[in-house]
mmCIF file of C-alpha atoms in Angstrom:
data_model
loop_
_atom_site.group_PDB
_atom_site.id
_atom_site.type_symbol
_atom_site.label_atom_id
_atom_site.label_comp_id
_atom_site.label_asym_id
_atom_site.label_seq_id
_atom_site.Cartn_x
_atom_site.Cartn_y
_atom_site.Cartn_z
ATOM 1 C CA MET A 155 -5.571 12.337 23.323
ATOM 2 C CA SER A 156 -9.284 12.017 23.731
ATOM 3 C CA SER A 157 -11.722 10.143 21.573
ATOM 4 C CA SER A 158 -15.449 10.543 21.770
ATOM 5 C CA SER A 159 -17.236 7.210 22.032
ATOM 6 C CA SER A 160 -20.584 8.804 21.120
ATOM 7 C CA VAL A 161 -19.483 9.620 17.572
ATOM 8 C CA THR A 162 -19.285 6.679 15.171
ATOM 9 C CA PRO A 163 -15.896 6.853 13.453
ATOM 10 C CA ILE A 164 -16.101 7.451 9.719
ATOM 11 C CA LEU A 165 -16.048 4.270 7.587
ATOM 12 C CA LYS A 166 -15.919 2.163 10.775
ATOM 13 C CA ASP A 167 -17.584 -0.794 9.035
ATOM 14 C CA GLU A 168 -16.097 -0.165 5.604
ATOM 15 C CA LEU A 169 -12.360 -0.175 6.310
ATOM 16 C CA ASP A 170 -9.802 -2.743 7.434
ATOM 17 C CA ILE A 171 -6.319 -1.964 8.759
ATOM 18 C CA VAL A 172 -3.767 -4.463 7.414
ATOM 19 C CA ILE A 173 -0.496 -4.944 9.339
ATOM 20 C CA PRO A 174 2.319 -7.316 8.316
ATOM 21 C CA THR A 175 4.555 -8.275 11.257
ATOM 22 C CA ILE A 176 7.035 -10.710 12.777
ATOM 23 C CA ARG A 177 6.789 -9.310 16.316
ATOM 24 C CA ASN A 178 4.434 -8.390 19.152
ATOM 25 C CA LEU A 179 2.240 -5.435 18.221
ATOM 26 C CA ASP A 180 3.010 -3.134 21.149
ATOM 27 C CA PHE A 181 3.122 -0.222 18.685
ATOM 28 C CA LEU A 182 -0.696 -0.384 18.562
ATOM 29 C CA GLU A 183 -0.883 1.124 22.060
ATOM 30 C CA GLN A 184 0.123 4.506 20.652
ATOM 31 C CA TRP A 185 -2.424 4.182 17.847
ATOM 32 C CA ARG A 186 -5.224 2.973 20.142
ATOM 33 C CA PRO A 187 -7.287 6.221 20.130
ATOM 34 C CA PHE A 188 -7.292 6.180 16.326
ATOM 35 C CA PHE A 189 -7.355 2.474 15.401
ATOM 36 C CA GLN A 190 -9.385 0.788 18.149
ATOM 37 C CA PRO A 191 -12.805 1.315 16.506
ATOM 38 C CA TYR A 192 -11.626 -0.397 13.313
ATOM 39 C CA HIS A 193 -11.094 -4.041 12.386
ATOM 40 C CA LEU A 194 -7.463 -5.181 12.002
ATOM 41 C CA ILE A 195 -6.111 -7.895 9.707
ATOM 42 C CA ILE A 196 -2.688 -8.992 10.947
ATOM 43 C CA ILE A 197 -0.472 -10.993 8.599
ATOM 44 C CA GLN A 198 2.169 -12.828 10.616
ATOM 45 C CA ASP A 199 5.316 -13.376 8.565
ATOM 46 C CA GLY A 200 8.119 -15.790 9.432
ATOM 47 C CA ASP A 201 7.757 -18.705 11.838
ATOM 48 C CA PRO A 202 4.045 -19.584 12.202
ATOM 49 C CA ALA A 203 4.757 -21.338 15.512
ATOM 50 C CA LYS A 204 5.704 -18.015 17.120
ATOM 51 C CA VAL A 205 2.930 -16.415 19.153
ATOM 52 C CA ILE A 206 2.345 -12.763 18.276
ATOM 53 C CA LYS A 207 0.845 -10.732 21.103
ATOM 54 C CA VAL A 208 -1.784 -8.132 20.247
ATOM 55 C CA PRO A 209 -2.793 -5.579 22.905
ATOM 56 C CA GLN A 210 -6.185 -6.144 24.547
ATOM 57 C CA GLY A 211 -9.267 -4.460 23.162
ATOM 58 C CA PHE A 212 -8.562 -4.581 19.436
ATOM 59 C CA ASP A 213 -10.893 -6.377 17.048
ATOM 60 C CA TYR A 214 -8.615 -8.414 14.812
ATOM 61 C CA GLU A 215 -8.008 -11.547 12.814
ATOM 62 C CA LEU A 216 -4.500 -12.948 12.476
ATOM 63 C CA TYR A 217 -3.228 -15.094 9.621
ATOM 64 C CA ASN A 218 0.119 -16.885 9.644
ATOM 65 C CA ARG A 219 1.771 -18.894 6.865
ATOM 66 C CA ASN A 220 -0.082 -22.053 7.819
ATOM 67 C CA ASP A 221 -3.412 -20.215 7.477
ATOM 68 C CA ILE A 222 -2.423 -18.793 4.087
ATOM 69 C CA ASN A 223 -1.402 -22.257 2.835
ATOM 70 C CA ARG A 224 -4.616 -23.802 4.170
ATOM 71 C CA ILE A 225 -6.877 -21.169 2.602
ATOM 72 C CA LEU A 226 -5.128 -20.842 -0.758
ATOM 73 C CA GLY A 227 -3.644 -24.297 -1.265
ATOM 74 C CA PRO A 228 -1.127 -24.380 -4.157
ATOM 75 C CA LYS A 229 -2.028 -20.775 -5.042
ATOM 76 C CA ALA A 230 -0.346 -19.647 -1.806
ATOM 77 C CA SER A 231 2.832 -19.627 -3.926
ATOM 78 C CA CYS A 232 1.910 -16.107 -5.088
ATOM 79 C CA ILE A 233 2.104 -14.749 -1.505
ATOM 80 C CA SER A 234 5.653 -13.803 -0.485
ATOM 81 C CA PHE A 235 7.254 -15.297 2.615
ATOM 82 C CA LYS A 236 9.773 -13.562 4.898
ATOM 83 C CA ASP A 237 8.946 -10.200 3.349
ATOM 84 C CA SER A 238 6.384 -7.516 4.159
ATOM 85 C CA ALA A 239 4.906 -8.212 0.685
ATOM 86 C CA CYS A 240 2.848 -10.857 2.532
ATOM 87 C CA ARG A 241 0.519 -7.977 3.496
ATOM 88 C CA CYS A 242 -1.315 -8.299 0.187
ATOM 89 C CA PHE A 243 -2.950 -11.506 1.456
ATOM 90 C CA GLY A 244 -4.775 -9.192 3.879
ATOM 91 C CA PHE A 245 -5.918 -7.038 0.966
ATOM 92 C CA ALA A 246 -7.431 -10.083 -0.752
ATOM 93 C CA ILE A 247 -9.058 -11.676 2.318
ATOM 94 C CA SER A 248 -10.678 -8.418 3.476
ATOM 95 C CA LYS A 249 -14.359 -7.910 2.780
ATOM 96 C CA LYS A 250 -14.296 -4.141 3.210
ATOM 97 C CA LYS A 251 -14.302 -1.372 0.605
ATOM 98 C CA TYR A 252 -11.197 0.413 1.928
ATOM 99 C CA ILE A 253 -7.801 -0.685 3.223
ATOM 100 C CA PHE A 254 -5.229 1.195 5.290
ATOM 101 C CA THR A 255 -1.891 -0.577 5.671
ATOM 102 C CA ILE A 256 0.878 0.410 8.063
ATOM 103 C CA ASP A 257 4.217 -1.046 9.217
ATOM 104 C CA ASP A 258 4.837 -1.954 12.861
ATOM 105 C CA ASP A 259 7.753 0.502 13.217
ATOM 106 C CA CYS A 260 5.532 3.483 12.435
ATOM 107 C CA PHE A 261 4.140 5.647 15.226
ATOM 108 C CA VAL A 262 1.909 8.689 15.647
ATOM 109 C CA ALA A 263 3.597 11.853 14.342
ATOM 110 C CA LYS A 264 2.927 15.430 15.433
ATOM 111 C CA ASP A 265 2.204 18.353 13.145
ATOM 112 C CA PRO A 266 4.236 21.582 13.533
ATOM 113 C CA SER A 267 1.767 22.865 16.151
ATOM 114 C CA GLY A 268 2.446 19.766 18.307
ATOM 115 C CA LYS A 269 -0.919 18.143 17.634
ATOM 116 C CA GLU A 270 -0.964 14.369 17.132
ATOM 117 C CA ILE A 271 -1.838 13.414 13.570
ATOM 118 C CA ASP A 272 -4.704 11.002 13.005
ATOM 119 C CA ALA A 273 -3.187 9.469 9.869
ATOM 120 C CA LEU A 274 -6.142 7.200 9.203
ATOM 121 C CA GLN A 275 -8.693 10.032 9.113
ATOM 122 C CA GLN A 276 -6.522 12.029 6.701
ATOM 123 C CA HIS A 277 -6.283 8.998 4.391
ATOM 124 C CA ILE A 278 -10.064 8.639 4.546
ATOM 125 C CA LYS A 279 -10.431 12.317 3.620
ATOM 126 C CA ASN A 280 -8.063 11.808 0.686
ATOM 127 C CA LEU A 281 -9.991 8.764 -0.549
ATOM 128 C CA LEU A 282 -13.445 10.304 -0.171
ATOM 129 C CA THR A 283 -12.609 13.478 -2.109
ATOM 130 C CA PRO A 284 -11.917 13.473 -5.860
ATOM 131 C CA SER A 285 -8.511 13.546 -7.567
ATOM 132 C CA THR A 286 -7.430 15.816 -10.429
ATOM 133 C CA PRO A 287 -4.968 13.810 -12.587
ATOM 134 C CA PHE A 288 -5.625 15.562 -15.900
ATOM 135 C CA PHE A 289 -4.688 19.147 -14.994
ATOM 136 C CA PHE A 290 -2.451 20.287 -12.148
ATOM 137 C CA ASN A 291 -3.867 22.722 -9.593
ATOM 138 C CA THR A 292 -1.145 25.020 -8.252
ATOM 139 C CA LEU A 293 -2.918 25.286 -4.883
ATOM 140 C CA TYR A 294 -2.660 21.484 -4.714
ATOM 141 C CA ASP A 295 -5.794 19.897 -3.259
ATOM 142 C CA PRO A 296 -8.690 22.112 -4.385
ATOM 143 C CA TYR A 297 -11.230 20.266 -2.237
ATOM 144 C CA ARG A 298 -9.477 21.166 0.978
ATOM 145 C CA GLU A 299 -10.894 23.831 3.278
ATOM 146 C CA GLY A 300 -9.404 27.215 2.399
ATOM 147 C CA ALA A 301 -8.384 26.169 -1.123
ATOM 148 C CA ASP A 302 -10.053 25.952 -4.518
ATOM 149 C CA PHE A 303 -9.297 25.666 -8.209
ATOM 150 C CA VAL A 304 -7.129 28.543 -9.366
ATOM 151 C CA ARG A 305 -7.828 30.940 -12.231
ATOM 152 C CA GLY A 306 -7.278 29.188 -15.551
ATOM 153 C CA TYR A 307 -8.325 25.748 -14.321
ATOM 154 C CA PRO A 308 -10.812 24.269 -16.843
ATOM 155 C CA PHE A 309 -14.333 24.147 -15.443
ATOM 156 C CA SER A 310 -14.975 20.902 -17.326
ATOM 157 C CA LEU A 311 -12.350 19.148 -15.170
ATOM 158 C CA ARG A 312 -13.319 20.545 -11.770
ATOM 159 C CA GLU A 313 -15.500 17.596 -10.848
ATOM 160 C CA GLY A 314 -12.370 15.451 -10.652
ATOM 161 C CA VAL A 315 -12.287 11.648 -10.706
ATOM 162 C CA PRO A 316 -12.631 8.990 -7.976
ATOM 163 C CA THR A 317 -9.535 8.510 -5.811
ATOM 164 C CA ALA A 318 -8.088 4.996 -5.852
ATOM 165 C CA VAL A 319 -4.917 5.407 -3.765
ATOM 166 C CA SER A 320 -3.790 7.686 -0.915
ATOM 167 C CA HIS A 321 -0.023 7.585 -0.315
ATOM 168 C CA GLY A 322 1.195 9.063 2.968
ATOM 169 C CA LEU A 323 4.682 10.155 4.050
ATOM 170 C CA TRP A 324 7.002 9.829 7.053
ATOM 171 C CA LEU A 325 8.867 12.047 9.476
ATOM 172 C CA ASN A 326 12.165 10.969 11.040
ATOM 173 C CA ILE A 327 13.605 8.000 9.055
ATOM 174 C CA PRO A 328 13.064 8.645 5.335
ATOM 175 C CA ASP A 329 12.307 5.793 2.943
ATOM 176 C CA TYR A 330 15.706 5.710 1.216
ATOM 177 C CA ASP A 331 17.328 2.952 -0.803
ATOM 178 C CA ALA A 332 20.504 1.301 0.505
ATOM 179 C CA PRO A 333 23.073 3.420 -1.430
ATOM 180 C CA THR A 334 21.440 6.626 -0.156
ATOM 181 C CA GLN A 335 21.259 5.210 3.389
ATOM 182 C CA LEU A 336 24.979 4.400 3.223
ATOM 183 C CA VAL A 337 26.037 7.905 2.198
ATOM 184 C CA LYS A 338 23.541 9.701 4.472
ATOM 185 C CA PRO A 339 23.300 7.477 7.564
ATOM 186 C CA LEU A 340 22.272 10.299 9.897
ATOM 187 C CA GLU A 341 19.795 12.075 7.633
ATOM 188 C CA ARG A 342 16.318 12.514 9.106
ATOM 189 C CA ASN A 343 13.240 14.002 7.509
ATOM 190 C CA THR A 344 12.058 16.957 9.577
ATOM 191 C CA ARG A 345 10.173 18.724 6.780
ATOM 192 C CA TYR A 346 6.417 18.698 7.259
ATOM 193 C CA VAL A 347 4.814 19.817 4.007
ATOM 194 C CA ASP A 348 1.156 20.580 4.623
ATOM 195 C CA ALA A 349 -0.110 19.432 1.225
ATOM 196 C CA VAL A 350 -1.920 16.680 -0.610
ATOM 197 C CA MET A 351 -1.589 16.506 -4.360
ATOM 198 C CA THR A 352 -2.815 14.320 -7.185
ATOM 199 C CA ILE A 353 -0.002 12.671 -9.128
ATOM 200 C CA PRO A 354 -0.611 13.672 -12.777
ATOM 201 C CA LYS A 355 -1.724 11.135 -15.367
ATOM 202 C CA GLY A 356 1.274 9.546 -17.081
ATOM 203 C CA THR A 357 3.617 10.198 -14.144
ATOM 204 C CA LEU A 358 4.973 7.278 -12.124
ATOM 205 C CA PHE A 359 6.055 7.527 -8.488
ATOM 206 C CA PRO A 360 7.846 5.377 -5.882
ATOM 207 C CA MET A 361 5.027 4.038 -3.701
ATOM 208 C CA CYS A 362 5.955 3.132 -0.137
ATOM 209 C CA GLY A 363 3.708 0.559 1.544
ATOM 210 C CA MET A 364 4.202 1.616 5.151
ATOM 211 C CA ASN A 365 1.587 4.403 5.183
ATOM 212 C CA LEU A 366 -0.888 3.646 2.430
ATOM 213 C CA ALA A 367 -4.644 3.510 1.879
ATOM 214 C CA PHE A 368 -6.719 2.532 -1.111
ATOM 215 C CA ASN A 369 -10.187 1.750 -2.382
ATOM 216 C CA ARG A 370 -10.345 -2.046 -2.832
ATOM 217 C CA ASP A 371 -13.350 -1.856 -5.147
ATOM 218 C CA LEU A 372 -11.618 0.522 -7.549
ATOM 219 C CA ILE A 373 -8.006 -0.728 -7.559
ATOM 220 C CA GLY A 374 -7.576 -3.606 -5.061
ATOM 221 C CA PRO A 375 -6.596 -6.325 -7.568
ATOM 222 C CA ALA A 376 -3.747 -4.138 -8.878
ATOM 223 C CA LEU A 377 -2.205 -3.800 -5.400
ATOM 224 C CA TYR A 378 -0.253 -7.057 -5.598
ATOM 225 C CA PHE A 379 3.106 -6.754 -3.844
ATOM 226 C CA GLY A 380 4.833 -9.287 -6.106
ATOM 227 C CA LEU A 381 7.212 -12.164 -5.372
ATOM 228 C CA MET A 382 9.785 -11.032 -2.818
ATOM 229 C CA GLY A 383 11.812 -12.395 0.074
ATOM 230 C CA ASP A 384 12.384 -16.095 0.680
ATOM 231 C CA GLY A 385 13.528 -17.917 -2.468
ATOM 232 C CA GLN A 386 13.393 -14.779 -4.637
ATOM 233 C CA PRO A 387 16.307 -12.803 -6.089
ATOM 234 C CA ILE A 388 14.958 -9.431 -4.938
ATOM 235 C CA GLY A 389 13.399 -7.679 -1.953
ATOM 236 C CA ARG A 390 12.255 -4.170 -0.991
ATOM 237 C CA TYR A 391 10.609 -3.633 -4.366
ATOM 238 C CA ASP A 392 7.239 -5.099 -3.405
ATOM 239 C CA ASP A 393 5.511 -1.769 -2.850
ATOM 240 C CA MET A 394 7.340 -0.200 -5.812
ATOM 241 C CA TRP A 395 5.997 -2.901 -8.122
ATOM 242 C CA ALA A 396 2.479 -2.500 -6.740
ATOM 243 C CA GLY A 397 2.730 1.276 -7.136
ATOM 244 C CA TRP A 398 3.867 1.162 -10.763
ATOM 245 C CA CYS A 399 1.147 -1.340 -11.683
ATOM 246 C CA ALA A 400 -1.561 0.514 -9.738
ATOM 247 C CA LYS A 401 -0.610 3.877 -11.248
ATOM 248 C CA VAL A 402 -0.621 2.626 -14.849
ATOM 249 C CA ILE A 403 -3.977 0.916 -14.273
ATOM 250 C CA SER A 404 -5.446 3.937 -12.435
ATOM 251 C CA ASP A 405 -4.410 6.139 -15.357
ATOM 252 C CA HIS A 406 -6.045 3.739 -17.816
ATOM 253 C CA LEU A 407 -9.280 3.498 -15.804
ATOM 254 C CA GLY A 408 -9.483 7.262 -15.177
ATOM 255 C CA LEU A 409 -8.824 7.062 -11.427
ATOM 256 C CA GLY A 410 -6.698 9.269 -9.178
ATOM 257 C CA VAL A 411 -3.658 8.683 -6.978
ATOM 258 C CA LYS A 412 -2.773 11.187 -4.232
ATOM 259 C CA THR A 413 0.406 11.703 -2.228
ATOM 260 C CA GLY A 414 1.365 13.956 0.694
ATOM 261 C CA LEU A 415 -0.482 14.083 4.012
ATOM 262 C CA PRO A 416 -0.754 12.220 6.327
ATOM 263 C CA TYR A 417 2.640 11.901 7.969
ATOM 264 C CA LEU A 418 3.535 9.284 10.524
ATOM 265 C CA TRP A 419 6.719 8.808 12.576
ATOM 266 C CA HIS A 420 8.994 6.164 11.087
ATOM 267 C CA SER A 421 11.089 5.036 14.035
ATOM 268 C CA LYS A 422 13.588 2.482 12.811
ATOM 269 C CA ALA A 423 16.218 2.580 10.066
ATOM 270 C CA SER A 424 16.765 -0.850 8.535
ATOM 271 C CA ASN A 425 20.315 -2.123 8.005
ATOM 272 C CA PRO A 426 21.690 -0.607 4.759
ATOM 273 C CA PHE A 427 23.986 -3.588 4.094
ATOM 274 C CA VAL A 428 21.106 -6.055 4.395
ATOM 275 C CA ASN A 429 19.010 -3.733 2.245
ATOM 276 C CA LEU A 430 21.707 -3.534 -0.425
ATOM 277 C CA LYS A 431 21.741 -7.315 -0.704
ATOM 278 C CA LYS A 432 17.954 -7.320 -1.190
ATOM 279 C CA GLU A 433 17.876 -4.354 -3.553
ATOM 280 C CA TYR A 434 20.913 -4.620 -5.756
ATOM 281 C CA LYS A 435 19.214 -6.447 -8.653
ATOM 282 C CA GLY A 436 16.251 -4.092 -8.414
ATOM 283 C CA ILE A 437 18.543 -1.071 -8.654
ATOM 284 C CA PHE A 438 19.736 -2.350 -12.057
ATOM 285 C CA TRP A 439 16.394 -3.722 -13.176
ATOM 286 C CA GLN A 440 14.441 -0.545 -12.434
ATOM 287 C CA GLU A 441 16.304 1.198 -15.262
ATOM 288 C CA GLU A 442 14.436 -1.219 -17.563
ATOM 289 C CA LEU A 443 11.244 -1.388 -15.521
ATOM 290 C CA ILE A 444 10.529 2.339 -15.502
ATOM 291 C CA PRO A 445 10.654 2.757 -19.310
ATOM 292 C CA PHE A 446 8.454 -0.352 -19.577
ATOM 293 C CA PHE A 447 5.777 1.145 -17.306
ATOM 294 C CA GLN A 448 6.110 4.579 -18.920
ATOM 295 C CA SER A 449 5.397 3.178 -22.367
ATOM 296 C CA VAL A 450 2.896 0.413 -21.560
ATOM 297 C CA SER A 451 -0.634 0.932 -22.835
ATOM 298 C CA LEU A 452 -3.712 -1.151 -22.119
ATOM 299 C CA PRO A 453 -6.495 -1.856 -24.631
ATOM 300 C CA LYS A 454 -9.880 -0.195 -24.119
ATOM 301 C CA GLU A 455 -11.450 -3.642 -23.567
ATOM 302 C CA CYS A 456 -9.682 -3.668 -20.180
ATOM 303 C CA THR A 457 -12.436 -2.098 -18.093
ATOM 304 C CA THR A 458 -11.736 -3.622 -14.667
ATOM 305 C CA PRO A 459 -8.566 -3.742 -12.555
ATOM 306 C CA GLN A 460 -8.543 -7.543 -12.980
ATOM 307 C CA LYS A 461 -8.642 -7.376 -16.792
ATOM 308 C CA CYS A 462 -5.974 -4.659 -16.742
ATOM 309 C CA TYR A 463 -3.756 -6.717 -14.465
ATOM 310 C CA ILE A 464 -3.993 -9.874 -16.573
ATOM 311 C CA GLU A 465 -3.140 -7.828 -19.667
ATOM 312 C CA LEU A 466 -0.216 -6.239 -17.818
ATOM 313 C CA SER A 467 1.045 -9.694 -16.807
ATOM 314 C CA LYS A 468 1.207 -10.694 -20.491
ATOM 315 C CA LYS A 469 3.233 -7.588 -21.292
ATOM 316 C CA VAL A 470 5.541 -8.247 -18.308
ATOM 317 C CA LYS A 471 6.209 -11.747 -19.642
ATOM 318 C CA ALA A 472 6.756 -10.560 -23.232
ATOM 319 C CA LYS A 473 9.014 -7.582 -22.448
ATOM 320 C CA LEU A 474 10.521 -7.991 -18.981
ATOM 321 C CA GLY A 475 10.935 -11.753 -19.300
ATOM 322 C CA LEU A 476 13.832 -10.863 -21.611
ATOM 323 C CA VAL A 477 15.506 -8.911 -18.784
ATOM 324 C CA ASP A 478 15.507 -11.862 -16.366
ATOM 325 C CA ASP A 479 13.633 -15.137 -15.956
ATOM 326 C CA TYR A 480 12.383 -13.828 -12.590
ATOM 327 C CA PHE A 481 9.860 -11.702 -14.502
ATOM 328 C CA ASN A 482 8.391 -14.806 -16.172
ATOM 329 C CA LYS A 483 7.772 -16.218 -12.678
ATOM 330 C CA LEU A 484 6.382 -12.881 -11.536
ATOM 331 C CA ALA A 485 4.033 -12.687 -14.557
ATOM 332 C CA ASP A 486 2.678 -16.162 -13.697
ATOM 333 C CA ALA A 487 2.260 -15.119 -10.057
ATOM 334 C CA MET A 488 0.317 -12.019 -11.194
ATOM 335 C CA VAL A 489 -2.208 -14.313 -12.911
ATOM 336 C CA THR A 490 -2.398 -16.576 -9.827
ATOM 337 C CA TRP A 491 -2.948 -13.491 -7.665
ATOM 338 C CA ILE A 492 -5.982 -12.458 -9.741
ATOM 339 C CA GLU A 493 -7.377 -16.008 -9.436
ATOM 340 C CA VAL A 494 -6.906 -15.754 -5.652
ATOM 341 C CA TRP A 495 -8.567 -12.327 -5.567
ATOM 342 C CA ASP A 496 -11.567 -13.511 -7.578
ATOM 343 C CA GLU A 497 -11.990 -16.671 -5.495
ATOM 344 C CA LEU A 498 -11.855 -14.786 -2.195
ATOM 345 C CA ASN A 499 -14.093 -12.002 -3.476
ATOM 346 C CA SER A 500 -16.688 -13.889 -5.511
ATOM 347 C CA SER A 501 -20.324 -12.920 -5.004
ATOM 348 C CA GLU A 502 -20.935 -16.356 -3.513
ATOM 349 C CA GLU A 503 -18.639 -15.770 -0.584
ATOM 350 C CA LYS A 504 -16.703 -18.819 0.505
ATOM 351 C CA THR A 505 -17.031 -19.792 4.120
ATOM 352 C CA LEU A 506 -13.483 -19.783 5.411
ATOM 353 C CA ALA A 507 -12.507 -21.133 8.791
ATOM 354 C CA LEU A 508 -11.323 -18.279 10.955
ATOM 355 C CA PRO A 509 -7.573 -18.198 11.456
ATOM 356 C CA ASN A 510 -5.878 -19.008 14.734
ATOM 357 C CA GLY A 511 -5.827 -16.050 17.062
ATOM 358 C CA SER A 512 -9.018 -14.437 15.816
ATOM 359 C CA GLU A 513 -10.737 -12.290 18.351
ATOM 360 C CA LYS A 514 -14.342 -11.448 17.688
#
């Protein structure tokens, strides 16, 4: 692996890498050639007294629970604890236009030719080229080298729309729910599909947060990972919730969501019995949640992700609050989250004390 120091990496000063973790970040060594030029925001979950070691040479800031409580005060209640949903604090505190978020059990994958995949650069490519949500192109991404719009594709739609979200995939351990893990404990994903596609308007998808990039300016406020983990009746639906909300809002605002490349190597299968305990309410609830998101519509006055999200929170309370009281709490947390986002991202930027462990 060689990286040229003379070439400035694309979006070097416009992108943050957000990593939620409870452990030392040795996994960054493998990503060093690809990540070192970029700024990292590390969200330490669990015990704030624990010291998380970050390999030398990375430019990072690290926030633990004490930092989150200090910066947000009572509004810190909207940030999950003991769950990777805490990553969304990094989305809000960032000052960059783009975010790439990755889990600490994800490593560099190889394409079928044996070449290491620079996942970050592929995400950047996905975000910087348009999406085509209104009409499906059978050659998938028409903006890719060697591809184009096929015969019969309307010329009026070939300009595409801005891309809000780039959702990447995983080789090795697939992102399965607990029941599927239990019946297929040895299944591994070895299929490398060399494609990026826009998810059509009106179609929902299960968004996984471990290999994900997005444009904060276009969709950031909608990428709230909900109330999960400690003190909550559900876990492992944080990214799903964010994905359903972000997709509905992207559709409303005329933005695109892509899925496919890049792949990374997901190294560790989580315990299916622990997962089942976290997921079991979600497995029932999603049968109500999906029809809710499929039928929800936002008024035309909602012209920003914030306005859309507040409107969505009202609908969550009105409809899903009947499913379980948890959704009333979640709807309130959605409003708090937007208040947090707006405070941290106001034009008059607040001067925040740097967190412990910052390296400048």
